[in-house]
C-alpha cells in the first residue's frame, strides 16, 4: 500500500528529507533585479500573451531559482540567464500543456524555425515573437562565449529541441520508455545543459580547451544536469501523474518495478547519490591528471571551481516548495 500519494500535502517535505544535497543556497543579491528585468523583456518581446500568463510567471519566481543556482553571477549575467529561464519555462509549458506535446508533426513545425535561428540568429529578428526572442538571446549570449563554449551551447540547444519532439512522439504512441531509455532521453528534455553552460561565465573562469574533450568533463557536466533533472522529476511527479504523463523518473520506476510511490521516490534519490559519487570520482581523476602534468595549477583550480559551482546549481529544491509550480496538481 502507498503511504505516500502524489496528492499528499507532505509530498515536497518528504522529498527534501531524502535528498542527497542541501535544499537551497544563500541566493544571489541581483536575483530580484534580474527577475524584474527579465519579465519585462519577455513582455516586450510578446512572449507573455495575457495577464494569466504574467501572473503565473511572476509566481514562479524565476529570479529566485537562478539566484539559488548561480549565487555568484554578476547582475548582467543573471539577467541574461533569467531571460533564458523564462524562455525555457514558456517553451516547456507549450509542450507540456499544448498540442505540440502529443503531436510530433506540430512539435517539428514549432521547433524548425528555432533550429534555423541557431544557425543564423541575426536573420530571425523580424519573425514571430518566440523566434525573434530567441534571436535576441543568442546574440546577447554569443559575445560572452568562446568558440568552443558556443559550439557546445548550440549543440545542447539542438539536443533539447530534438528531445521535445521525441517526447511528443512517445506520448502520441503511448510509449512508456524503460528506465534506461528515459535516463538517456531526460538528459536533454529539460534545458539544464544550456543553462549550465553559463557556469564559467558566472564564476569568471575559463576551463582549459583540452578538458572539454575528456570523459571527466562530460561526467561532471552531464552528471550535474542529470541530478537537476531528476530533482525536477521527484517534485513534478504529482502534476505529471495527474495528467497521465509517463515522462518522469518516479513514475517510470513505479511502473516498471511495480513499487509504491514512496519506494519510487527513494530509488530516484538513490540515482542522484550515485551520479554525485561519479562526479566526485571524476574530479579526483582531474587532480591525478594535474599531478601527471596534464593541467597547470591554474587549470586545475578552474576545473575545481567549476565542479563546485555545478554542485551549487543542484541545490535549489527549496524553490519547488516556494513556487508551487509542480506541487499543485
mmCIF file of C-alpha atoms in Angstrom:
data_model
loop_
_atom_site.group_PDB
_atom_site.id
_atom_site.type_symbol
_atom_site.label_atom_id
_atom_site.label_comp_id
_atom_site.label_asym_id
_atom_site.label_seq_id
_atom_site.Cartn_x
_atom_site.Cartn_y
_atom_site.Cartn_z
ATOM 1 C CA UNK A 1 0.000 0.000 0.000
ATOM 2 C CA UNK A 2 1.228 3.503 -0.852
ATOM 3 C CA UNK A 3 1.833 5.513 2.308
ATOM 4 C CA UNK A 4 2.870 8.464 0.152
ATOM 5 C CA UNK A 5 0.480 9.688 -2.539
ATOM 6 C CA UNK A 6 1.156 12.412 -5.145
ATOM 7 C CA UNK A 7 -1.818 14.349 -3.787
ATOM 8 C CA UNK A 8 -0.326 14.396 -0.290
ATOM 9 C CA UNK A 9 0.370 17.847 1.147
ATOM 10 C CA UNK A 10 3.599 16.437 2.597
ATOM 11 C CA UNK A 11 4.981 15.231 -0.770
ATOM 12 C CA UNK A 12 7.539 18.022 -1.048
ATOM 13 C CA UNK A 13 8.638 17.868 2.575
ATOM 14 C CA UNK A 14 9.114 14.108 2.294
ATOM 15 C CA UNK A 15 11.344 14.578 -0.754
ATOM 16 C CA UNK A 16 13.519 17.206 0.910
ATOM 17 C CA UNK A 17 14.285 14.772 3.743
ATOM 18 C CA UNK A 18 15.564 12.206 1.221
ATOM 19 C CA UNK A 19 17.698 14.456 -0.963
ATOM 20 C CA UNK A 20 21.485 13.964 -1.014
ATOM 21 C CA UNK A 21 22.082 17.727 -1.179
ATOM 22 C CA UNK A 22 21.013 20.819 0.742
ATOM 23 C CA UNK A 23 17.780 22.405 -0.456
ATOM 24 C CA UNK A 24 18.987 25.970 -1.005
ATOM 25 C CA UNK A 25 21.930 28.345 -1.233
ATOM 26 C CA UNK A 26 22.083 31.900 0.095
ATOM 27 C CA UNK A 27 20.841 33.180 -3.265
ATOM 28 C CA UNK A 28 22.153 35.988 -5.454
ATOM 29 C CA UNK A 29 21.904 39.681 -4.446
ATOM 30 C CA UNK A 30 20.825 40.534 -8.014
ATOM 31 C CA UNK A 31 18.002 37.987 -8.290
ATOM 32 C CA UNK A 32 15.104 40.420 -7.801
ATOM 33 C CA UNK A 33 16.517 42.878 -10.324
ATOM 34 C CA UNK A 34 17.162 40.049 -12.781
ATOM 35 C CA UNK A 35 13.621 38.758 -12.408
ATOM 36 C CA UNK A 36 12.045 42.176 -12.849
ATOM 37 C CA UNK A 37 14.062 43.000 -15.967
ATOM 38 C CA UNK A 38 13.658 39.540 -17.498
ATOM 39 C CA UNK A 39 9.876 39.541 -17.047
ATOM 40 C CA UNK A 40 9.750 42.999 -18.606
ATOM 41 C CA UNK A 41 11.846 41.735 -21.536
ATOM 42 C CA UNK A 42 9.511 38.762 -22.070
ATOM 43 C CA UNK A 43 6.508 41.075 -22.067
ATOM 44 C CA UNK A 44 8.085 43.494 -24.527
ATOM 45 C CA UNK A 45 9.046 40.586 -26.784
ATOM 46 C CA UNK A 46 5.439 39.415 -26.985
ATOM 47 C CA UNK A 47 6.076 36.150 -25.141
ATOM 48 C CA UNK A 48 3.510 36.861 -22.416
ATOM 49 C CA UNK A 49 0.131 36.698 -24.122
ATOM 50 C CA UNK A 50 -2.204 37.638 -21.286
ATOM 51 C CA UNK A 51 -2.424 38.608 -17.630
ATOM 52 C CA UNK A 52 -2.883 34.985 -16.607
ATOM 53 C CA UNK A 53 0.486 34.000 -18.058
ATOM 54 C CA UNK A 54 2.059 37.065 -16.444
ATOM 55 C CA UNK A 55 0.688 36.123 -13.020
ATOM 56 C CA UNK A 56 1.895 32.543 -13.384
ATOM 57 C CA UNK A 57 5.341 33.693 -14.450
ATOM 58 C CA UNK A 58 5.737 36.107 -11.552
ATOM 59 C CA UNK A 59 4.528 33.423 -9.116
ATOM 60 C CA UNK A 60 7.236 31.091 -10.418
ATOM 61 C CA UNK A 61 9.965 33.414 -9.132
ATOM 62 C CA UNK A 62 12.451 32.620 -11.930
ATOM 63 C CA UNK A 63 14.938 35.081 -10.482
ATOM 64 C CA UNK A 64 14.942 33.236 -7.173
ATOM 65 C CA UNK A 65 15.515 29.902 -8.897
ATOM 66 C CA UNK A 66 18.511 31.289 -10.766
ATOM 67 C CA UNK A 67 19.648 33.012 -7.569
ATOM 68 C CA UNK A 68 19.825 29.660 -5.817
ATOM 69 C CA UNK A 69 21.602 28.007 -8.731
ATOM 70 C CA UNK A 70 24.007 30.803 -9.685
ATOM 71 C CA UNK A 71 24.740 32.759 -6.485
ATOM 72 C CA UNK A 72 27.995 34.245 -7.830
ATOM 73 C CA UNK A 73 26.684 35.500 -11.169
ATOM 74 C CA UNK A 74 27.069 39.193 -11.853
ATOM 75 C CA UNK A 75 23.963 41.294 -12.447
ATOM 76 C CA UNK A 76 24.187 41.333 -16.252
ATOM 77 C CA UNK A 77 24.828 37.610 -16.473
ATOM 78 C CA UNK A 78 21.988 36.793 -14.093
ATOM 79 C CA UNK A 79 19.576 38.980 -16.080
ATOM 80 C CA UNK A 80 20.502 37.125 -19.278
ATOM 81 C CA UNK A 81 20.223 33.758 -17.524
ATOM 82 C CA UNK A 82 16.782 34.673 -16.215
ATOM 83 C CA UNK A 83 15.636 35.695 -19.690
ATOM 84 C CA UNK A 84 16.742 32.269 -20.902
ATOM 85 C CA UNK A 85 14.977 30.574 -17.980
ATOM 86 C CA UNK A 86 11.707 32.361 -18.730
ATOM 87 C CA UNK A 87 12.042 31.441 -22.404
ATOM 88 C CA UNK A 88 12.537 27.789 -21.455
ATOM 89 C CA UNK A 89 9.630 27.849 -18.991
ATOM 90 C CA UNK A 90 7.297 29.158 -21.685
ATOM 91 C CA UNK A 91 8.610 26.621 -24.212
ATOM 92 C CA UNK A 92 8.186 23.724 -21.786
ATOM 93 C CA UNK A 93 4.634 24.824 -20.992
ATOM 94 C CA UNK A 94 3.812 24.930 -24.692
ATOM 95 C CA UNK A 95 4.788 21.275 -24.929
ATOM 96 C CA UNK A 96 3.544 20.100 -21.545
ATOM 97 C CA UNK A 97 0.117 21.706 -21.812
ATOM 98 C CA UNK A 98 -0.389 22.270 -25.551
ATOM 99 C CA UNK A 99 -0.988 20.140 -28.628
ATOM 100 C CA UNK A 100 2.705 20.126 -29.528
ATOM 101 C CA UNK A 101 3.395 17.842 -26.586
ATOM 102 C CA UNK A 102 1.387 14.996 -28.127
ATOM 103 C CA UNK A 103 1.782 15.743 -31.850
ATOM 104 C CA UNK A 104 5.335 15.265 -33.170
ATOM 105 C CA UNK A 105 4.460 16.930 -36.502
ATOM 106 C CA UNK A 106 3.191 20.002 -34.676
ATOM 107 C CA UNK A 107 6.287 19.910 -32.479
ATOM 108 C CA UNK A 108 8.545 19.838 -35.532
ATOM 109 C CA UNK A 109 6.661 22.755 -37.065
ATOM 110 C CA UNK A 110 7.145 24.841 -33.919
ATOM 111 C CA UNK A 111 10.796 23.930 -33.464
ATOM 112 C CA UNK A 112 12.013 24.121 -37.066
ATOM 113 C CA UNK A 113 12.334 27.942 -37.095
ATOM 114 C CA UNK A 114 14.071 27.803 -33.722
ATOM 115 C CA UNK A 115 16.652 25.381 -35.117
ATOM 116 C CA UNK A 116 17.136 27.668 -38.122
ATOM 117 C CA UNK A 117 17.691 30.564 -35.752
ATOM 118 C CA UNK A 118 20.613 28.739 -34.153
ATOM 119 C CA UNK A 119 22.435 28.890 -37.496
ATOM 120 C CA UNK A 120 21.522 32.466 -38.407
ATOM 121 C CA UNK A 121 20.353 34.331 -35.280
ATOM 122 C CA UNK A 122 20.663 37.816 -36.751
ATOM 123 C CA UNK A 123 18.357 36.956 -39.653
ATOM 124 C CA UNK A 124 15.476 35.982 -37.327
ATOM 125 C CA UNK A 125 14.784 39.349 -35.724
ATOM 126 C CA UNK A 126 11.639 40.132 -37.741
ATOM 127 C CA UNK A 127 9.932 36.774 -37.276
ATOM 128 C CA UNK A 128 7.343 35.535 -34.771
ATOM 129 C CA UNK A 129 7.895 36.579 -31.125
ATOM 130 C CA UNK A 130 9.306 33.254 -29.958
ATOM 131 C CA UNK A 131 11.794 33.254 -32.860
ATOM 132 C CA UNK A 132 12.835 36.902 -32.579
ATOM 133 C CA UNK A 133 13.191 36.496 -28.801
ATOM 134 C CA UNK A 134 15.478 33.510 -29.351
ATOM 135 C CA UNK A 135 17.493 35.600 -31.827
ATOM 136 C CA UNK A 136 17.917 38.291 -29.189
ATOM 137 C CA UNK A 137 19.024 35.771 -26.574
ATOM 138 C CA UNK A 138 21.506 34.110 -28.919
ATOM 139 C CA UNK A 139 23.019 37.434 -29.967
ATOM 140 C CA UNK A 140 23.409 38.501 -26.323
ATOM 141 C CA UNK A 141 24.952 35.148 -25.406
ATOM 142 C CA UNK A 142 27.394 34.799 -28.308
ATOM 143 C CA UNK A 143 29.566 37.695 -27.176
ATOM 144 C CA UNK A 144 30.090 36.074 -23.785
ATOM 145 C CA UNK A 145 31.231 32.659 -25.018
ATOM 146 C CA UNK A 146 34.428 31.416 -26.592
ATOM 147 C CA UNK A 147 34.127 29.412 -29.812
ATOM 148 C CA UNK A 148 34.305 26.001 -28.016
ATOM 149 C CA UNK A 149 31.706 27.158 -25.475
ATOM 150 C CA UNK A 150 29.413 28.404 -28.224
ATOM 151 C CA UNK A 151 29.609 25.149 -30.168
ATOM 152 C CA UNK A 152 28.699 23.213 -27.050
ATOM 153 C CA UNK A 153 25.907 25.609 -26.111
ATOM 154 C CA UNK A 154 24.201 25.456 -29.506
ATOM 155 C CA UNK A 155 24.586 21.665 -29.572
ATOM 156 C CA UNK A 156 22.833 21.455 -26.220
ATOM 157 C CA UNK A 157 20.015 23.647 -27.529
ATOM 158 C CA UNK A 158 19.602 21.409 -30.584
ATOM 159 C CA UNK A 159 19.528 18.325 -28.366
ATOM 160 C CA UNK A 160 16.866 19.977 -26.223
ATOM 161 C CA UNK A 161 14.665 20.709 -29.240
ATOM 162 C CA UNK A 162 15.145 17.152 -30.560
ATOM 163 C CA UNK A 163 14.226 15.634 -27.202
ATOM 164 C CA UNK A 164 10.977 17.619 -27.077
ATOM 165 C CA UNK A 165 9.954 16.024 -30.372
ATOM 166 C CA UNK A 166 10.856 12.558 -29.092
ATOM 167 C CA UNK A 167 8.717 13.085 -26.001
ATOM 168 C CA UNK A 168 5.809 14.129 -28.217
ATOM 169 C CA UNK A 169 6.335 11.001 -30.296
ATOM 170 C CA UNK A 170 6.267 8.825 -27.186
ATOM 171 C CA UNK A 171 3.046 10.445 -25.986
ATOM 172 C CA UNK A 172 1.392 10.055 -29.374
ATOM 173 C CA UNK A 173 2.165 6.320 -29.466
ATOM 174 C CA UNK A 174 1.529 5.837 -25.703
ATOM 175 C CA UNK A 175 5.095 4.534 -25.381
ATOM 176 C CA UNK A 176 6.485 4.129 -21.879
ATOM 177 C CA UNK A 177 10.288 4.050 -22.086
ATOM 178 C CA UNK A 178 12.370 1.788 -19.915
ATOM 179 C CA UNK A 179 14.238 3.392 -17.040
ATOM 180 C CA UNK A 180 17.468 3.288 -19.052
ATOM 181 C CA UNK A 181 15.833 4.787 -22.150
ATOM 182 C CA UNK A 182 14.251 7.515 -20.076
ATOM 183 C CA UNK A 183 17.505 8.420 -18.328
ATOM 184 C CA UNK A 184 19.146 8.952 -21.732
ATOM 185 C CA UNK A 185 16.215 10.976 -23.065
ATOM 186 C CA UNK A 186 15.925 13.041 -19.880
ATOM 187 C CA UNK A 187 19.423 14.429 -20.314
ATOM 188 C CA UNK A 188 18.003 16.755 -22.970
ATOM 189 C CA UNK A 189 14.243 17.081 -22.394
ATOM 190 C CA UNK A 190 14.887 19.912 -19.976
ATOM 191 C CA UNK A 191 17.088 22.950 -20.691
ATOM 192 C CA UNK A 192 19.546 22.310 -17.874
ATOM 193 C CA UNK A 193 22.645 21.772 -20.018
ATOM 194 C CA UNK A 194 22.312 25.094 -21.897
ATOM 195 C CA UNK A 195 21.874 26.885 -18.571
ATOM 196 C CA UNK A 196 24.842 25.103 -17.000
ATOM 197 C CA UNK A 197 26.973 26.205 -19.962
ATOM 198 C CA UNK A 198 26.916 29.630 -18.270
ATOM 199 C CA UNK A 199 28.762 28.424 -15.167
ATOM 200 C CA UNK A 200 32.174 29.515 -16.427
ATOM 201 C CA UNK A 201 30.770 32.982 -17.136
ATOM 202 C CA UNK A 202 29.135 33.134 -13.700
ATOM 203 C CA UNK A 203 32.333 32.136 -11.927
ATOM 204 C CA UNK A 204 34.635 34.287 -14.111
ATOM 205 C CA UNK A 205 36.741 31.288 -15.091
ATOM 206 C CA UNK A 206 37.792 29.577 -18.323
ATOM 207 C CA UNK A 207 38.298 25.830 -18.475
ATOM 208 C CA UNK A 208 41.268 24.535 -20.475
ATOM 209 C CA UNK A 209 40.099 23.796 -24.028
ATOM 210 C CA UNK A 210 41.586 20.299 -23.840
ATOM 211 C CA UNK A 211 39.305 19.486 -20.889
ATOM 212 C CA UNK A 212 36.133 19.760 -22.989
ATOM 213 C CA UNK A 213 37.008 16.539 -24.808
ATOM 214 C CA UNK A 214 37.635 14.433 -21.703
ATOM 215 C CA UNK A 215 35.364 11.845 -20.162
ATOM 216 C CA UNK A 216 35.768 13.617 -16.824
ATOM 217 C CA UNK A 217 34.306 16.802 -18.237
ATOM 218 C CA UNK A 218 31.252 15.012 -19.582
ATOM 219 C CA UNK A 219 30.783 13.015 -16.360
ATOM 220 C CA UNK A 220 30.744 16.174 -14.245
ATOM 221 C CA UNK A 221 28.641 18.343 -16.567
ATOM 222 C CA UNK A 222 26.058 15.734 -17.536
ATOM 223 C CA UNK A 223 26.047 14.356 -14.001
ATOM 224 C CA UNK A 224 25.068 17.704 -12.510
ATOM 225 C CA UNK A 225 22.418 18.088 -15.210
ATOM 226 C CA UNK A 226 21.064 14.598 -14.503
ATOM 227 C CA UNK A 227 20.782 15.334 -10.787
ATOM 228 C CA UNK A 228 18.893 18.564 -11.514
ATOM 229 C CA UNK A 229 16.549 16.870 -13.983
ATOM 230 C CA UNK A 230 15.787 14.064 -11.544
ATOM 231 C CA UNK A 231 15.254 16.626 -8.797
ATOM 232 C CA UNK A 232 12.654 18.197 -11.060
ATOM 233 C CA UNK A 233 11.082 14.781 -11.608
ATOM 234 C CA UNK A 234 10.577 13.977 -7.949
ATOM 235 C CA UNK A 235 8.836 17.317 -7.394
ATOM 236 C CA UNK A 236 6.848 17.302 -10.650
ATOM 237 C CA UNK A 237 5.567 13.715 -10.247
ATOM 238 C CA UNK A 238 2.192 14.832 -8.780
ATOM 239 C CA UNK A 239 1.439 17.084 -11.741
ATOM 240 C CA UNK A 240 2.544 14.545 -14.342
ATOM 241 C CA UNK A 241 0.738 11.692 -12.593
ATOM 242 C CA UNK A 242 -2.471 13.756 -12.586
ATOM 243 C CA UNK A 243 -2.350 14.332 -16.337
ATOM 244 C CA UNK A 244 -1.253 10.782 -17.206
ATOM 245 C CA UNK A 245 2.213 11.694 -18.477
ATOM 246 C CA UNK A 246 4.769 8.902 -18.120
ATOM 247 C CA UNK A 247 7.840 11.074 -18.717
ATOM 248 C CA UNK A 248 9.005 11.211 -15.132
ATOM 249 C CA UNK A 249 11.639 9.130 -13.366
ATOM 250 C CA UNK A 250 9.473 8.460 -10.308
ATOM 251 C CA UNK A 251 6.504 7.344 -12.409
ATOM 252 C CA UNK A 252 8.560 5.139 -14.729
ATOM 253 C CA UNK A 253 10.319 3.417 -11.827
ATOM 254 C CA UNK A 254 6.939 2.835 -10.166
ATOM 255 C CA UNK A 255 5.523 1.429 -13.434
ATOM 256 C CA UNK A 256 8.482 -0.777 -14.369
ATOM 257 C CA UNK A 257 9.332 -2.062 -10.888
ATOM 258 C CA UNK A 258 5.706 -2.169 -9.661
ATOM 259 C CA UNK A 259 6.612 -0.448 -6.429
ATOM 260 C CA UNK A 260 4.951 2.234 -4.311
ATOM 261 C CA UNK A 261 5.356 5.960 -4.836
ATOM 262 C CA UNK A 262 7.432 6.136 -1.678
ATOM 263 C CA UNK A 263 9.778 3.434 -2.939
ATOM 264 C CA UNK A 264 9.998 5.062 -6.371
ATOM 265 C CA UNK A 265 10.957 8.413 -4.838
ATOM 266 C CA UNK A 266 13.631 6.701 -2.719
ATOM 267 C CA UNK A 267 15.015 4.906 -5.788
ATOM 268 C CA UNK A 268 15.081 8.209 -7.685
ATOM 269 C CA UNK A 269 17.124 9.903 -4.979
ATOM 270 C CA UNK A 270 19.431 6.863 -4.996
ATOM 271 C CA UNK A 271 20.073 7.624 -8.672
ATOM 272 C CA UNK A 272 21.086 11.130 -7.599
ATOM 273 C CA UNK A 273 23.503 9.810 -4.989
ATOM 274 C CA UNK A 274 25.184 7.512 -7.483
ATOM 275 C CA UNK A 275 25.573 10.298 -10.024
ATOM 276 C CA UNK A 276 27.039 12.662 -7.423
ATOM 277 C CA UNK A 277 29.517 9.938 -6.445
ATOM 278 C CA UNK A 278 30.526 9.527 -10.110
ATOM 279 C CA UNK A 279 31.098 13.277 -10.344
ATOM 280 C CA UNK A 280 33.314 13.174 -7.251
ATOM 281 C CA UNK A 281 35.342 10.321 -8.744
ATOM 282 C CA UNK A 282 35.755 12.307 -11.965
ATOM 283 C CA UNK A 283 37.115 15.373 -10.174
ATOM 284 C CA UNK A 284 39.540 13.160 -8.240
ATOM 285 C CA UNK A 285 40.807 11.919 -11.613
ATOM 286 C CA UNK A 286 41.348 15.532 -12.628
ATOM 287 C CA UNK A 287 43.603 16.005 -9.609
ATOM 288 C CA UNK A 288 45.542 12.911 -10.683
ATOM 289 C CA UNK A 289 45.840 14.326 -14.220
ATOM 290 C CA UNK A 290 47.207 17.534 -12.722
ATOM 291 C CA UNK A 291 49.758 15.539 -10.748
ATOM 292 C CA UNK A 292 50.824 13.910 -14.037
ATOM 293 C CA UNK A 293 51.392 17.333 -15.579
ATOM 294 C CA UNK A 294 48.330 17.377 -17.856
ATOM 295 C CA UNK A 295 46.914 20.527 -16.234
ATOM 296 C CA UNK A 296 48.612 23.564 -14.730
ATOM 297 C CA UNK A 297 47.799 24.712 -11.221
ATOM 298 C CA UNK A 298 45.538 27.425 -12.618
ATOM 299 C CA UNK A 299 43.732 24.981 -14.885
ATOM 300 C CA UNK A 300 43.214 22.530 -12.033
ATOM 301 C CA UNK A 301 41.823 25.307 -9.856
ATOM 302 C CA UNK A 302 39.457 26.447 -12.615
ATOM 303 C CA UNK A 303 38.122 22.903 -13.007
ATOM 304 C CA UNK A 304 37.702 22.533 -9.236
ATOM 305 C CA UNK A 305 35.838 25.865 -9.081
ATOM 306 C CA UNK A 306 33.612 24.813 -11.994
ATOM 307 C CA UNK A 307 32.838 21.487 -10.303
ATOM 308 C CA UNK A 308 31.860 23.154 -7.036
ATOM 309 C CA UNK A 309 29.698 25.667 -8.897
ATOM 310 C CA UNK A 310 27.852 22.841 -10.673
ATOM 311 C CA UNK A 311 27.202 21.179 -7.322
ATOM 312 C CA UNK A 312 25.765 24.503 -6.160
ATOM 313 C CA UNK A 313 23.481 24.543 -9.202
ATOM 314 C CA UNK A 314 21.771 21.387 -7.911
ATOM 315 C CA UNK A 315 20.922 22.974 -4.541
ATOM 316 C CA UNK A 316 17.621 24.607 -5.382
ATOM 317 C CA UNK A 317 14.985 22.210 -4.015
ATOM 318 C CA UNK A 318 13.545 24.972 -1.831
ATOM 319 C CA UNK A 319 12.342 26.746 -4.981
ATOM 320 C CA UNK A 320 9.963 23.885 -5.758
ATOM 321 C CA UNK A 321 8.281 24.312 -2.387
ATOM 322 C CA UNK A 322 8.185 28.097 -2.718
ATOM 323 C CA UNK A 323 6.912 28.348 -6.296
ATOM 324 C CA UNK A 324 4.234 25.624 -6.236
ATOM 325 C CA UNK A 325 4.849 25.006 -9.948
ATOM 326 C CA UNK A 326 4.727 21.240 -9.608
ATOM 327 C CA UNK A 327 3.296 20.534 -6.177
ATOM 328 C CA UNK A 328 -0.131 21.741 -7.239
ATOM 329 C CA UNK A 329 -1.531 19.026 -9.479
#
